[in-house]
CSV table of C-alpha atoms in Angstrom, one decimal:
chain,number,residue,atom,x,y,z
A,262,UNK,CA,0.0,0.2,-0.1
A,263,UNK,CA,1.3,3.4,-1.1
A,264,UNK,CA,1.8,5.6,1.9
A,265,UNK,CA,3.0,9.3,2.0
A,266,UNK,CA,3.4,10.9,5.3
A,267,UNK,CA,4.2,14.7,5.6
A,268,UNK,CA,5.7,16.4,8.5
A,269,UNK,CA,7.5,19.6,9.5
A,270,UNK,CA,4.6,22.1,9.2
A,271,UNK,CA,3.7,24.7,12.0
A,272,UNK,CA,3.6,28.3,12.8
A,273,UNK,CA,6.4,30.4,11.5
A,274,UNK,CA,6.8,34.3,11.5
A,275,UNK,CA,7.0,36.2,8.2
A,276,UNK,CA,10.5,36.0,6.8
A,277,UNK,CA,11.2,32.7,8.5
A,278,UNK,CA,12.1,29.3,7.2
A,279,UNK,CA,10.7,25.8,7.4
A,280,UNK,CA,11.5,22.5,6.0
A,281,UNK,CA,8.8,19.9,5.2
A,282,UNK,CA,9.4,16.2,4.9
A,283,UNK,CA,7.4,13.4,3.2
A,284,UNK,CA,8.2,9.9,4.0
A,285,UNK,CA,7.2,7.5,1.4
A,286,UNK,CA,6.6,3.6,1.5
A,287,UNK,CA,4.7,1.1,-0.3
A,288,UNK,CA,6.4,1.7,-3.8
A,289,UNK,CA,9.9,2.0,-5.3
A,290,UNK,CA,10.5,5.6,-4.4
A,291,UNK,CA,13.5,6.1,-6.7
A,292,UNK,CA,11.3,5.2,-9.8
A,293,UNK,CA,9.0,8.1,-9.5
A,294,UNK,CA,9.1,11.9,-9.8
A,295,UNK,CA,7.6,13.5,-6.8
A,296,UNK,CA,5.8,16.9,-6.3
A,297,UNK,CA,4.4,19.3,-3.7
A,298,UNK,CA,0.9,20.9,-4.0
A,299,UNK,CA,-0.7,23.3,-1.6
A,300,UNK,CA,-4.2,24.5,-0.6
A,301,UNK,CA,-4.4,27.9,0.8
A,302,UNK,CA,-7.5,28.8,3.0
A,303,UNK,CA,-10.4,29.7,0.8
A,304,UNK,CA,-8.4,29.0,-2.4
A,305,UNK,CA,-7.8,26.0,-4.9
A,306,UNK,CA,-5.1,23.6,-5.4
A,307,UNK,CA,-1.9,25.2,-6.5
A,308,UNK,CA,1.1,23.2,-7.7
A,309,UNK,CA,4.3,24.0,-5.9
A,310,UNK,CA,7.3,22.0,-7.3
A,311,UNK,CA,8.4,18.8,-8.9
A,312,UNK,CA,11.5,16.7,-8.8
A,313,UNK,CA,12.7,13.9,-11.0
A,314,UNK,CA,13.1,10.5,-9.8
A,315,UNK,CA,17.0,10.9,-9.7
A,316,UNK,CA,16.8,14.3,-8.2
A,317,UNK,CA,18.5,15.6,-11.4
A,318,UNK,CA,15.9,18.1,-12.4
A,319,UNK,CA,13.5,20.4,-10.5
A,320,UNK,CA,10.8,22.7,-11.5
A,321,UNK,CA,9.1,25.3,-9.4
A,322,UNK,CA,5.9,27.5,-9.7
A,323,UNK,CA,6.9,30.9,-10.9
A,324,UNK,CA,5.1,32.6,-8.1
A,325,UNK,CA,7.5,31.1,-5.5
A,326,UNK,CA,10.2,33.4,-6.9
A,327,UNK,CA,13.0,31.0,-6.0
A,328,UNK,CA,12.1,30.9,-2.3
A,329,UNK,CA,11.4,27.2,-2.1
A,330,UNK,CA,13.6,24.3,-3.0
A,331,UNK,CA,12.5,20.7,-3.5
A,332,UNK,CA,14.9,17.8,-2.9
A,333,UNK,CA,15.0,14.1,-2.1
A,334,UNK,CA,17.0,11.5,-0.4
A,335,UNK,CA,16.3,8.1,-2.3
A,336,UNK,CA,18.2,6.3,0.3
A,337,UNK,CA,15.8,7.4,3.0
A,338,UNK,CA,12.7,7.3,0.7
A,339,UNK,CA,12.0,10.9,1.7
A,340,UNK,CA,10.9,14.0,-0.2
A,341,UNK,CA,11.7,17.5,1.3
A,342,UNK,CA,10.5,21.1,0.6
A,343,UNK,CA,12.8,23.9,2.1
A,344,UNK,CA,10.8,27.0,2.4
A,345,UNK,CA,12.6,30.3,3.0
A,346,UNK,CA,11.5,34.0,3.2
A,347,UNK,CA,8.0,32.9,4.1
A,348,UNK,CA,5.1,35.2,3.5
A,349,UNK,CA,1.5,35.2,4.9
A,350,UNK,CA,0.3,34.1,1.4
A,351,UNK,CA,2.4,30.8,1.9
A,352,UNK,CA,-0.1,29.8,4.5
A,353,UNK,CA,-1.6,26.6,3.3
A,354,UNK,CA,-1.9,22.8,3.6
A,355,UNK,CA,1.1,21.4,1.9
A,356,UNK,CA,0.6,17.9,0.2
A,357,UNK,CA,3.2,15.7,-1.2
A,358,UNK,CA,2.1,13.7,-4.2
A,359,UNK,CA,3.3,10.7,-6.3
A,360,UNK,CA,3.4,11.1,-10.0
A,361,UNK,CA,2.5,8.8,-12.6
A,362,UNK,CA,5.5,7.4,-14.5
A,363,UNK,CA,6.9,10.1,-16.8
A,364,UNK,CA,4.0,12.4,-16.2
A,365,UNK,CA,3.5,15.3,-13.8
A,366,UNK,CA,0.1,14.3,-12.7
A,367,UNK,CA,-0.8,12.5,-9.5
A,368,UNK,CA,-2.0,9.1,-8.3
A,369,UNK,CA,-1.3,9.1,-4.5
A,370,UNK,CA,-1.4,12.0,-2.1
A,371,UNK,CA,-0.2,12.4,1.5
A,372,UNK,CA,-2.7,13.7,4.3
A,373,UNK,CA,-1.0,17.1,4.3
A,374,UNK,CA,0.9,19.3,6.6
A,375,UNK,CA,-0.3,22.7,7.7
A,376,UNK,CA,2.1,25.8,7.5
A,377,UNK,CA,0.8,28.8,9.1
A,378,UNK,CA,2.9,32.2,8.4
A,379,UNK,CA,2.0,34.8,11.0
A,380,UNK,CA,3.4,37.2,13.5
B,129,UNK,CA,1.0,29.9,-18.6
B,130,UNK,CA,-1.9,27.7,-19.4
B,131,UNK,CA,-5.0,28.9,-17.5
B,132,UNK,CA,-7.6,26.4,-16.7
B,133,UNK,CA,-11.2,27.7,-16.2
B,134,UNK,CA,-13.8,25.4,-14.8
B,135,UNK,CA,-17.5,25.9,-14.9
B,136,UNK,CA,-19.8,26.0,-12.9
B,137,UNK,CA,-18.1,27.3,-9.8
B,138,UNK,CA,-20.6,25.5,-7.9
B,139,UNK,CA,-23.7,23.5,-8.3
B,140,UNK,CA,-26.4,21.6,-6.6
B,141,UNK,CA,-27.9,18.3,-7.5
B,142,UNK,CA,-29.9,15.4,-6.1
B,143,UNK,CA,-29.0,11.8,-5.5
B,144,UNK,CA,-29.4,9.9,-8.6
B,145,UNK,CA,-28.8,12.9,-10.9
B,146,UNK,CA,-26.0,13.2,-13.5
B,147,UNK,CA,-24.0,16.2,-13.5
B,148,UNK,CA,-21.3,17.7,-15.9
B,149,UNK,CA,-18.4,19.9,-15.0
B,150,UNK,CA,-16.5,21.6,-17.8
B,151,UNK,CA,-12.8,22.6,-17.9
B,152,UNK,CA,-11.3,24.9,-20.6
B,153,UNK,CA,-7.7,25.6,-21.2
B,154,UNK,CA,-6.2,28.8,-22.9
B,155,UNK,CA,-4.2,26.5,-25.2
B,156,UNK,CA,-4.3,22.9,-26.4
B,157,UNK,CA,-3.2,20.4,-23.7
B,158,UNK,CA,-3.5,17.2,-25.8
B,159,UNK,CA,-4.3,14.3,-23.5
B,160,UNK,CA,-2.6,15.9,-20.5
B,161,UNK,CA,-5.7,16.4,-18.5
B,162,UNK,CA,-6.6,15.2,-15.1
B,163,UNK,CA,-9.5,15.4,-12.7
B,164,UNK,CA,-9.3,15.3,-8.7
B,165,UNK,CA,-11.9,15.3,-6.0
B,166,UNK,CA,-11.3,17.0,-2.6
B,167,UNK,CA,-13.6,16.8,0.4
B,168,UNK,CA,-13.2,19.3,3.3
B,169,UNK,CA,-10.3,18.4,5.6
B,170,UNK,CA,-9.1,15.5,3.3
B,171,UNK,CA,-6.3,15.0,0.9
B,172,UNK,CA,-7.2,15.2,-2.8
B,173,UNK,CA,-8.2,12.0,-4.5
B,174,UNK,CA,-7.2,11.3,-8.1
B,175,UNK,CA,-9.9,10.4,-10.2
B,176,UNK,CA,-9.0,10.5,-13.9
B,177,UNK,CA,-5.8,11.0,-16.0
B,178,UNK,CA,-5.3,11.4,-19.8
B,179,UNK,CA,-8.7,12.9,-20.3
B,180,UNK,CA,-10.7,9.6,-19.6
B,181,UNK,CA,-8.7,7.0,-17.8
B,182,UNK,CA,-10.0,6.2,-14.3
B,183,UNK,CA,-7.6,5.5,-11.5
B,184,UNK,CA,-7.7,2.3,-9.7
B,185,UNK,CA,-10.7,2.0,-7.4
B,186,UNK,CA,-12.6,5.0,-8.9
B,187,UNK,CA,-16.3,4.0,-9.5
B,188,UNK,CA,-17.4,3.8,-13.1
B,189,UNK,CA,-20.0,6.5,-12.6
B,190,UNK,CA,-17.2,9.0,-13.0
B,191,UNK,CA,-16.5,9.8,-16.7
B,192,UNK,CA,-14.0,12.1,-18.4
B,193,UNK,CA,-14.2,13.4,-22.1
B,194,UNK,CA,-13.2,16.1,-24.4
B,195,UNK,CA,-10.2,17.1,-26.4
B,196,UNK,CA,-8.0,20.1,-27.4
B,197,UNK,CA,-8.9,22.8,-24.9
B,198,UNK,CA,-12.3,21.7,-23.7
B,199,UNK,CA,-12.9,18.8,-21.3
B,200,UNK,CA,-15.7,17.4,-19.2
B,201,UNK,CA,-16.1,15.4,-16.0
B,202,UNK,CA,-19.6,13.7,-15.8
B,203,UNK,CA,-20.8,12.0,-12.7
B,204,UNK,CA,-23.7,9.5,-13.4
B,205,UNK,CA,-26.0,8.5,-10.6
B,206,UNK,CA,-25.0,10.8,-8.0
B,207,UNK,CA,-24.3,9.4,-4.5
B,208,UNK,CA,-24.0,11.3,-1.2
B,209,UNK,CA,-20.4,10.7,-1.0
B,210,UNK,CA,-19.7,12.6,-4.3
B,211,UNK,CA,-20.2,15.9,-2.3
B,212,UNK,CA,-16.9,17.5,-2.8
B,213,UNK,CA,-14.9,20.1,-4.8
B,214,UNK,CA,-13.6,18.9,-8.1
B,215,UNK,CA,-10.4,20.3,-9.9
B,216,UNK,CA,-9.1,19.8,-13.4
B,217,UNK,CA,-5.4,20.0,-14.0
B,218,UNK,CA,-3.2,20.4,-17.2
B,219,UNK,CA,0.2,18.6,-17.2
B,220,UNK,CA,1.1,19.4,-20.8
B,221,UNK,CA,3.4,22.3,-19.9
B,222,UNK,CA,5.1,23.9,-16.9
B,223,UNK,CA,3.9,25.5,-14.7
B,224,UNK,CA,1.3,22.8,-13.9
B,225,UNK,CA,-2.0,24.3,-13.4
B,226,UNK,CA,-5.2,23.5,-11.8
B,227,UNK,CA,-8.8,24.9,-12.5
B,228,UNK,CA,-10.1,27.0,-9.7
B,229,UNK,CA,-12.5,24.2,-8.6
B,230,UNK,CA,-16.2,23.3,-8.9
B,231,UNK,CA,-18.1,22.7,-5.7
B,232,UNK,CA,-20.7,20.1,-5.9
B,233,UNK,CA,-23.5,19.9,-3.3
B,234,UNK,CA,-25.7,16.9,-3.1
């Protein structure tokens, strides 16, 4: 059974940093690209970032302005999202998602971790 | 960027009804079109990929169609558990984009 378990969310002040983790199990992690998607209060789903299976390529949403960095450790079956210079508008539930082979769409999702940016 | 526009933004229907949600892209996305369901407080659930392919375990009352820039999600024989927000997503080009969502009330 595929499982994705996010952690690392919490309350952070504007301008602060946070690192999210997503522990994966139930599939061969290093065979799949992985992604982060967020859901802000009162808004719709927003794609954040994707990383290829070997970690060699990464793509971010333009709106992030380079503040977020996706990474992975295939030896630990874990996906990460380093978030810097956080703003109030980054407040959201962050989901990690497993992609279909070779495609940036998703078949499995984690339960999400809440990030709140507030003073 | 490819913008995805869903209509309607919300709708109400009865158990047993059939409903159709439309999704329009600002440029052709070929078959790189997916649909997701999200209930309040829950993770999104993947329904359909490549316009019309159901993910494993998705009931056959869900059906996707369309081509080019115009796509549909139809739910036949609505059930109470279908109350949710539905999103389309294009994955033809970066940045990946979602529609704004359609809230379905049963």
